[in-house]
Backbone as JSON, one array per atom type, in Angstrom:
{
  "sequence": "XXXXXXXXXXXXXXXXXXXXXXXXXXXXXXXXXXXXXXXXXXXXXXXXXXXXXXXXXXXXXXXXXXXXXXXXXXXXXXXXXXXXXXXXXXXXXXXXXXXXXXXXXXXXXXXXXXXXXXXXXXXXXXXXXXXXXXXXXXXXXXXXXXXXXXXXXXXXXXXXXXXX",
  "N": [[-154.21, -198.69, 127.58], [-151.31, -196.99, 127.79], [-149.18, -196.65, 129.35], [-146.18, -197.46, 130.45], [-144.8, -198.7, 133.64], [-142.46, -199.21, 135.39], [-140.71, -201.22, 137.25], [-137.77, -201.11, 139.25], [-135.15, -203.18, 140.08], [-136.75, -204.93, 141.93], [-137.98, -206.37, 145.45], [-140.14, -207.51, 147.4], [-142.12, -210.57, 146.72], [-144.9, -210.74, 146.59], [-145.77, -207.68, 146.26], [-145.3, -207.19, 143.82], [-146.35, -209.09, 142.47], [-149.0, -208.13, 143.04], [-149.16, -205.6, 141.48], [-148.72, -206.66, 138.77], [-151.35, -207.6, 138.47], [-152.84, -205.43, 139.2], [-151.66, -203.74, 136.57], [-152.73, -205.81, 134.74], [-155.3, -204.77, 134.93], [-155.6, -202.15, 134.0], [-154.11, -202.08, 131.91], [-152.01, -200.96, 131.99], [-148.53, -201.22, 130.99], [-145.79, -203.45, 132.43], [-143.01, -203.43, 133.74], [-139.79, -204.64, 134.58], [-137.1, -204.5, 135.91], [-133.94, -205.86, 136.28], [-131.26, -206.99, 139.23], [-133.78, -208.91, 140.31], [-135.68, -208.96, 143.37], [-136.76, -212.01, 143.77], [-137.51, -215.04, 142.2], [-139.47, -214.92, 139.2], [-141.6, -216.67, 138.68], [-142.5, -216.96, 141.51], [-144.21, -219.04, 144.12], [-145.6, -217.07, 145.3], [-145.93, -214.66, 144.28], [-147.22, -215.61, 142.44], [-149.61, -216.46, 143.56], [-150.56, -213.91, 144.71], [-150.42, -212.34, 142.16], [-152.35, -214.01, 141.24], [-154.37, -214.93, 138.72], [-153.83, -213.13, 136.74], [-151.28, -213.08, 135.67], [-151.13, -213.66, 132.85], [-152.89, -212.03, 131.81], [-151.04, -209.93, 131.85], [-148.81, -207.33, 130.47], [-145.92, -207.73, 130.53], [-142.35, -207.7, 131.14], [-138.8, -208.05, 131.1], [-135.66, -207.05, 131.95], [-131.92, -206.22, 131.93], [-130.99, -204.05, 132.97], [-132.12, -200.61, 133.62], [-131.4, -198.21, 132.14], [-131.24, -200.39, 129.22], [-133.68, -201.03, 129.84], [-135.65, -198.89, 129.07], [-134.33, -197.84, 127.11], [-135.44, -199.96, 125.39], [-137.66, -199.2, 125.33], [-137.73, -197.01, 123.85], [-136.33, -194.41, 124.48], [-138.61, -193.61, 125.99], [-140.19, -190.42, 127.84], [-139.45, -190.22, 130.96], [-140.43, -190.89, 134.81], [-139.17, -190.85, 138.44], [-140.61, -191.88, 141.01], [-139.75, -190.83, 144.21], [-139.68, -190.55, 147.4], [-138.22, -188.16, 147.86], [-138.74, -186.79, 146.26], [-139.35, -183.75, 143.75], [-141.55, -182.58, 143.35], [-145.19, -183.0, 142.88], [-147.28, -185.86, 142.53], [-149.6, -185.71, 141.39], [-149.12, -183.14, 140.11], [-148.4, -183.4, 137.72], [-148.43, -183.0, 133.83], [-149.44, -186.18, 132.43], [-148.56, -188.0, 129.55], [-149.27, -190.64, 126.7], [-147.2, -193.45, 126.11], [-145.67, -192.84, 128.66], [-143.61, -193.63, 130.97], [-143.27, -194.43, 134.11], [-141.81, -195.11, 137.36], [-140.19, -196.96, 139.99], [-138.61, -197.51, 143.01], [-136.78, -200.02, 144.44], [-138.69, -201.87, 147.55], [-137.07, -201.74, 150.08], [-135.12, -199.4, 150.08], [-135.98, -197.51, 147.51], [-135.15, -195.69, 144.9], [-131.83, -195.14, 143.97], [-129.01, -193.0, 144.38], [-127.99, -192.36, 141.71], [-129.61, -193.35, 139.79], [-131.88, -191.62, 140.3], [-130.14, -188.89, 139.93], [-130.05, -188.87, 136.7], [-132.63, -188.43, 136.17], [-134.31, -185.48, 135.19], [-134.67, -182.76, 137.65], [-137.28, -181.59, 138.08], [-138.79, -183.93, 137.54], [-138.99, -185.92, 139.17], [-141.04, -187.18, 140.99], [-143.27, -187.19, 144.01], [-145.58, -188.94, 146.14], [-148.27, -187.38, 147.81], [-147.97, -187.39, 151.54], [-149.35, -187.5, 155.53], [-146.72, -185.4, 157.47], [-143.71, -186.93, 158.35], [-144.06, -189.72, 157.98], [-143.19, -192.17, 156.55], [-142.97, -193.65, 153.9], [-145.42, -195.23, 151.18], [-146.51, -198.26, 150.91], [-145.06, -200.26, 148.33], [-146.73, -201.47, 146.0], [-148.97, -200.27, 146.74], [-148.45, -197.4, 146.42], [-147.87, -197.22, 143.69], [-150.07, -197.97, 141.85], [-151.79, -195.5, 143.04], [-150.28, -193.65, 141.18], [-150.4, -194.67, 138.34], [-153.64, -194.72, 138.33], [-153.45, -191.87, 138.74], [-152.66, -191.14, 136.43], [-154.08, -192.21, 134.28], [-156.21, -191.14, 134.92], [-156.14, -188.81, 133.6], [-155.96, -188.87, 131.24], [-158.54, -189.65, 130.78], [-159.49, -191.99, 131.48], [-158.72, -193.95, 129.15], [-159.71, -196.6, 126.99], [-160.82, -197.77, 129.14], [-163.51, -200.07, 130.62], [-167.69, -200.07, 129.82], [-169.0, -199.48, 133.03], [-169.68, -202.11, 135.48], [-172.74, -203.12, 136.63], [-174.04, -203.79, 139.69], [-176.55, -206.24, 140.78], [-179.79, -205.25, 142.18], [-180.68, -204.79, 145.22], [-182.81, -207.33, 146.78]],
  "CA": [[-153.48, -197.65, 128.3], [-149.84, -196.86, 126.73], [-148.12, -196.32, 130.28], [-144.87, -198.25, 131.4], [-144.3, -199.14, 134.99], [-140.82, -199.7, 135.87], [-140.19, -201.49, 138.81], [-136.02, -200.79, 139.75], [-134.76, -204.33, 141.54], [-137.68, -204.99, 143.19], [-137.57, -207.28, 146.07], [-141.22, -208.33, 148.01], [-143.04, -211.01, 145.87], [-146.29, -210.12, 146.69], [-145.74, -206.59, 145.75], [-144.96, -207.53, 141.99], [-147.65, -209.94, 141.89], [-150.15, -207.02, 143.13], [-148.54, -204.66, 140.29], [-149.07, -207.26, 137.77], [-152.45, -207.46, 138.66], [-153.06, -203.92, 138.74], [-151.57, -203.21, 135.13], [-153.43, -206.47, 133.9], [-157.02, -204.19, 135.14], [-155.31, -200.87, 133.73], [-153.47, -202.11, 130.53], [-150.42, -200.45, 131.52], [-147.22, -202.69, 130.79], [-144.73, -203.58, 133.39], [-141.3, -203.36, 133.27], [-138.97, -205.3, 135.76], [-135.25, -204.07, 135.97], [-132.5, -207.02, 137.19], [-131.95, -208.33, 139.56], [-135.32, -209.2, 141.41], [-135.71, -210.15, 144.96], [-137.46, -213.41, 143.89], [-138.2, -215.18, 141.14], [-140.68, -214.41, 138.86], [-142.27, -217.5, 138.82], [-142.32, -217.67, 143.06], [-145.65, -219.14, 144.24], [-145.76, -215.7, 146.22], [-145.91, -213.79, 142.73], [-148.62, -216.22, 141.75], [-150.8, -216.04, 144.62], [-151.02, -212.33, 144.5], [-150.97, -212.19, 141.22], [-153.56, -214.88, 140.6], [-154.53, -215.74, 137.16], [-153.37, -211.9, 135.66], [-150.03, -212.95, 134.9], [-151.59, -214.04, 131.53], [-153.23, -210.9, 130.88], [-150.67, -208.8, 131.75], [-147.67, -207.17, 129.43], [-144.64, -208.1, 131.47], [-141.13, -207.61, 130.35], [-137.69, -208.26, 132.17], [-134.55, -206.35, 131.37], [-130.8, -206.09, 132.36], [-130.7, -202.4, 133.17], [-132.83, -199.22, 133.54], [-131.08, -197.95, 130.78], [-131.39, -200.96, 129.05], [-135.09, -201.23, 129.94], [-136.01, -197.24, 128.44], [-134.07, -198.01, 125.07], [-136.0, -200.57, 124.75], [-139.47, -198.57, 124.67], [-137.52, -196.08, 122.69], [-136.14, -193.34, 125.29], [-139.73, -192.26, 126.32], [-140.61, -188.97, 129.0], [-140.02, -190.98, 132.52], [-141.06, -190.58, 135.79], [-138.46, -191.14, 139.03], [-141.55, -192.3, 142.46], [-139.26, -190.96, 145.47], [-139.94, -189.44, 148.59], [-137.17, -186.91, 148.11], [-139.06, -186.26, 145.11], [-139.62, -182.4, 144.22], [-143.09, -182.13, 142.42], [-146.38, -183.84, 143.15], [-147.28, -186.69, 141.28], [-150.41, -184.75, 140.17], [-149.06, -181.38, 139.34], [-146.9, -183.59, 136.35], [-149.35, -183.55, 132.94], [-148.81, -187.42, 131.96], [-148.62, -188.5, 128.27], [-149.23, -191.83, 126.36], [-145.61, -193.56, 126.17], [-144.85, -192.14, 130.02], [-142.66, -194.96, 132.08], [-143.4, -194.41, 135.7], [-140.28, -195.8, 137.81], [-140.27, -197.21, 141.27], [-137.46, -198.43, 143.39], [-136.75, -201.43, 145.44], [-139.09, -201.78, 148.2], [-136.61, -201.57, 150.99], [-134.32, -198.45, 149.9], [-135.87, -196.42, 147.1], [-134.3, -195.57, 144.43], [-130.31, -195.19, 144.37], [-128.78, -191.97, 144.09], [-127.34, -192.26, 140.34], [-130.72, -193.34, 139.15], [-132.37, -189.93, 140.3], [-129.59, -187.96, 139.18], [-130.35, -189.03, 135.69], [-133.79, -187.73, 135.47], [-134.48, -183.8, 135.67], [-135.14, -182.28, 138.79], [-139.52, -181.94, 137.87], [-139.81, -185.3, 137.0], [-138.71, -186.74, 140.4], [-142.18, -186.85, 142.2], [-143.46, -187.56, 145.36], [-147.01, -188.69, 146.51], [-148.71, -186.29, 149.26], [-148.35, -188.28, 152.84], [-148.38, -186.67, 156.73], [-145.88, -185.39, 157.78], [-143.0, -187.63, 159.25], [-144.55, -190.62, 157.76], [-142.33, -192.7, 155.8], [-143.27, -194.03, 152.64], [-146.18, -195.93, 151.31], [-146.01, -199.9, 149.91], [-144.9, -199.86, 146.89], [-148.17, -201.94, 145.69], [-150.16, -198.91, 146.74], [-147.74, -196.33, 145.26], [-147.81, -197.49, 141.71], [-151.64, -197.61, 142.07], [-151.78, -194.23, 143.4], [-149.67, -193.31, 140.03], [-150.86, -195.38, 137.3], [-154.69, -193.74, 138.25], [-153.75, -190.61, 138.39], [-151.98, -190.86, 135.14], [-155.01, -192.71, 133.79], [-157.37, -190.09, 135.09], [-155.7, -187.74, 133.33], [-156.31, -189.33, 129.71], [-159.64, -189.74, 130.5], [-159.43, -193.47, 131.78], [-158.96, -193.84, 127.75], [-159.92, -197.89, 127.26], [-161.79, -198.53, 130.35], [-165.13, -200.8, 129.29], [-168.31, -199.75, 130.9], [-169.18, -200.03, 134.27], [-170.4, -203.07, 135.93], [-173.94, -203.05, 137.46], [-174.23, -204.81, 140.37], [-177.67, -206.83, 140.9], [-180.31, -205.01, 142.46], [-180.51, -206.08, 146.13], [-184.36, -207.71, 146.8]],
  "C": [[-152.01, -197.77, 127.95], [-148.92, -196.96, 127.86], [-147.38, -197.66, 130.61], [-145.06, -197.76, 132.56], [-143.53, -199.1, 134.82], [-140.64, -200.42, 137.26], [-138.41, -201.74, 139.04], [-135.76, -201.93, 141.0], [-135.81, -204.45, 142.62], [-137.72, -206.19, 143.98], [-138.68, -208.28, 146.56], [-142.3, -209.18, 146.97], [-144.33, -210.68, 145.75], [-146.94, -208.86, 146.33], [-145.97, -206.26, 144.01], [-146.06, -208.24, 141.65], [-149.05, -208.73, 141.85], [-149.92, -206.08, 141.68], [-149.12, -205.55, 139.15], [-150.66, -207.26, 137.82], [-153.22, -205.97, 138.44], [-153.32, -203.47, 137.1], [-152.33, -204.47, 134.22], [-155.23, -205.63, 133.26], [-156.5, -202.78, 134.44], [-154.64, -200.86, 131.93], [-152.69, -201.44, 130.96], [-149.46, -201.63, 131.5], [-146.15, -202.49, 131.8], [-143.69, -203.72, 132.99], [-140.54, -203.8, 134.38], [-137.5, -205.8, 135.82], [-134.48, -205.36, 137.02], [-131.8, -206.37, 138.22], [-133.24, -208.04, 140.51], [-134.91, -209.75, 142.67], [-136.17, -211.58, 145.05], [-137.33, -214.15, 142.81], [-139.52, -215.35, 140.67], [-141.9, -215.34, 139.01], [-142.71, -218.35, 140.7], [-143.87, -218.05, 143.02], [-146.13, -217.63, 145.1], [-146.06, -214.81, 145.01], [-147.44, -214.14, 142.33], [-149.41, -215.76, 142.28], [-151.05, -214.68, 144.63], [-151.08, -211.81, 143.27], [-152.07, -212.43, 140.16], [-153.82, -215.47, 139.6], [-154.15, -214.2, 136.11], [-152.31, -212.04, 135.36], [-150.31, -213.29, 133.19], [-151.65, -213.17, 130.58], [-152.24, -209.75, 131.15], [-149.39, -208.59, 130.85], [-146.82, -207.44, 130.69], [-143.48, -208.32, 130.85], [-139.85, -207.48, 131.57], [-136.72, -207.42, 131.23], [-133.32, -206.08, 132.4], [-130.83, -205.01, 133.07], [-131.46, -201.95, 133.13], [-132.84, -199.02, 131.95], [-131.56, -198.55, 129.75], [-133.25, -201.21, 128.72], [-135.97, -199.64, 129.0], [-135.14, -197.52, 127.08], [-134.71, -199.09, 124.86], [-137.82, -200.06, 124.79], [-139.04, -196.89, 123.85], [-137.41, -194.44, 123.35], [-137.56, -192.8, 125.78], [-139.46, -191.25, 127.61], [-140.49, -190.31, 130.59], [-139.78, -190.1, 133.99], [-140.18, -190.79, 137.13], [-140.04, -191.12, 140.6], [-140.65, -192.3, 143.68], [-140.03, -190.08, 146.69], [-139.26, -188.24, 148.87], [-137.24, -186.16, 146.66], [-139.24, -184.1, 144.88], [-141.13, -181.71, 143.7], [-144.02, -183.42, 142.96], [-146.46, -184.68, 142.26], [-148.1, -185.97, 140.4], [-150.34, -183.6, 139.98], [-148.53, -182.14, 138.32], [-148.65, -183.89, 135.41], [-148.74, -185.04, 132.72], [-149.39, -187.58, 130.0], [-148.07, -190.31, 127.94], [-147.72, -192.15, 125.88], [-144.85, -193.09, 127.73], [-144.05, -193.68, 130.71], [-142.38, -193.88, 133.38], [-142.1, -195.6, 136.0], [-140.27, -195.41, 138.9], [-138.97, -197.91, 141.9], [-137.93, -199.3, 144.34], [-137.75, -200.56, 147.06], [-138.05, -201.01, 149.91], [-135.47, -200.03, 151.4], [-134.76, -197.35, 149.01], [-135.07, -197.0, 145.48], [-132.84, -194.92, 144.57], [-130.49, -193.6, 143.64], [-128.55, -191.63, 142.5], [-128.84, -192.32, 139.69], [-131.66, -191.79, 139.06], [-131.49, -188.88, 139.99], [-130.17, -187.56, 137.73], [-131.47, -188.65, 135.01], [-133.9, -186.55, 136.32], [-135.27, -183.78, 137.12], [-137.41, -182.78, 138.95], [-139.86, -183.1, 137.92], [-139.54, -186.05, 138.0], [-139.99, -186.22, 141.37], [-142.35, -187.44, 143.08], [-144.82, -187.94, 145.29], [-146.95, -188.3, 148.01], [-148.57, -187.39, 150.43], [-148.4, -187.49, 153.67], [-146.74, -186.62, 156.5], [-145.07, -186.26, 158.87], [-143.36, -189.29, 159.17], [-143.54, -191.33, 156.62], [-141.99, -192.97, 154.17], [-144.44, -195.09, 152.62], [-145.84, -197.19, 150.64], [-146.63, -199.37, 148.76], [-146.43, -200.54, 145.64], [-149.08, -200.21, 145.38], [-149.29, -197.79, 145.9], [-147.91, -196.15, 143.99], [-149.41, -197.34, 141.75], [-152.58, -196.39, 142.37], [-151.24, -193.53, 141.67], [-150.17, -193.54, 138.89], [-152.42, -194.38, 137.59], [-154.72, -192.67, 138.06], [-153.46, -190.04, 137.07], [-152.86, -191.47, 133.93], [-156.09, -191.59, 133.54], [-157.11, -188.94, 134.09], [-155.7, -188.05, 131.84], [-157.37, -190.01, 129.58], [-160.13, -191.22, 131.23], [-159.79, -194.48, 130.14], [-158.99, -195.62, 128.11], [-160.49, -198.85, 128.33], [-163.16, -199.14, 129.52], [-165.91, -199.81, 130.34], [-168.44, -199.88, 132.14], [-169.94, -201.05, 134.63], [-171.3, -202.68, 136.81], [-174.24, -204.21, 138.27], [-176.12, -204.99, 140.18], [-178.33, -206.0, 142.09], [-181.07, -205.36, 143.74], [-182.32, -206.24, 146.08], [-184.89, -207.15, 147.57]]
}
């Protein structure tokens, strides 16, 4: 699966470890903009990340900016709540970098300036409901952006055992 993550200063270990985990089962590659709330190596990272830090792509970087010239300007994605498009009205393409902000704030105003109006999406919640953890967010994203290229590189499905 070709898709970048971004995670923008992210802060809750457990969150990042879930993500890693995620894109280890999805093949997308993570991306994890300075500074972090933790370090990477916290046992809180581990534990929720488990034994997928191995298999997963994982990459650190100074900057946003910084982080997108280094996969070569691709098409990205801004995950706010003050987004103006659905996640799934956006077609996604291989090379997309999805981009999440810090758990506790979002992303910053300057950051969403920077990408066009369309490409700042939202996922559907009630109304008056806040935002969802960022864990689930990206998970919500990454599938639908999967679904949408077929779930290209998935293996077959596992058959469970036949109960007696």
């Amino acid at each position: 699966m070709p898709f970048n993550v971004v995670l923008f200063q992210p802060e809750i270990p457990p969150n990042t470890g879930n993500i890693i985990r995620l894109c280890a089962n999805t093949g997308a590659r993570l991306h994890l903009v300075r500074p972090l709330g933790f370090r990477l190596d916290a046992k809180a990272v581990r534990r929720a990340g488990l034994d997928y830090r191995e298999l997963a792509d994982v990459s650190e970087h100074a900057s946003l900016q910084a982080c997108l010239e280094s996969l070569g300007r691709p098409r990205w994605f801004a995950f706010t709540t003050r987004g103006t498009q659905r996640h799934d009205d956006m077609r996604y393409a291989d090379g997309d970098a999805l981009v999440f902000g810090p758990e506790t704030r979002g992303l910053p105003d300057d950051v969403l300036e920077r990408c066009p109006a369309e490409r700042r999406l939202r996922i559907p919640m009630l109304e008056g409901a806040r935002s969802l953890n960022l864990s689930n967010a990206v998970a919500v994203a990454v599938y639908e952006a999967w679904r949408q290229l077929g779930y290209r590189a998935a293996g077959p499905p596992r058959l469970s055992p036949a109960p007696p």
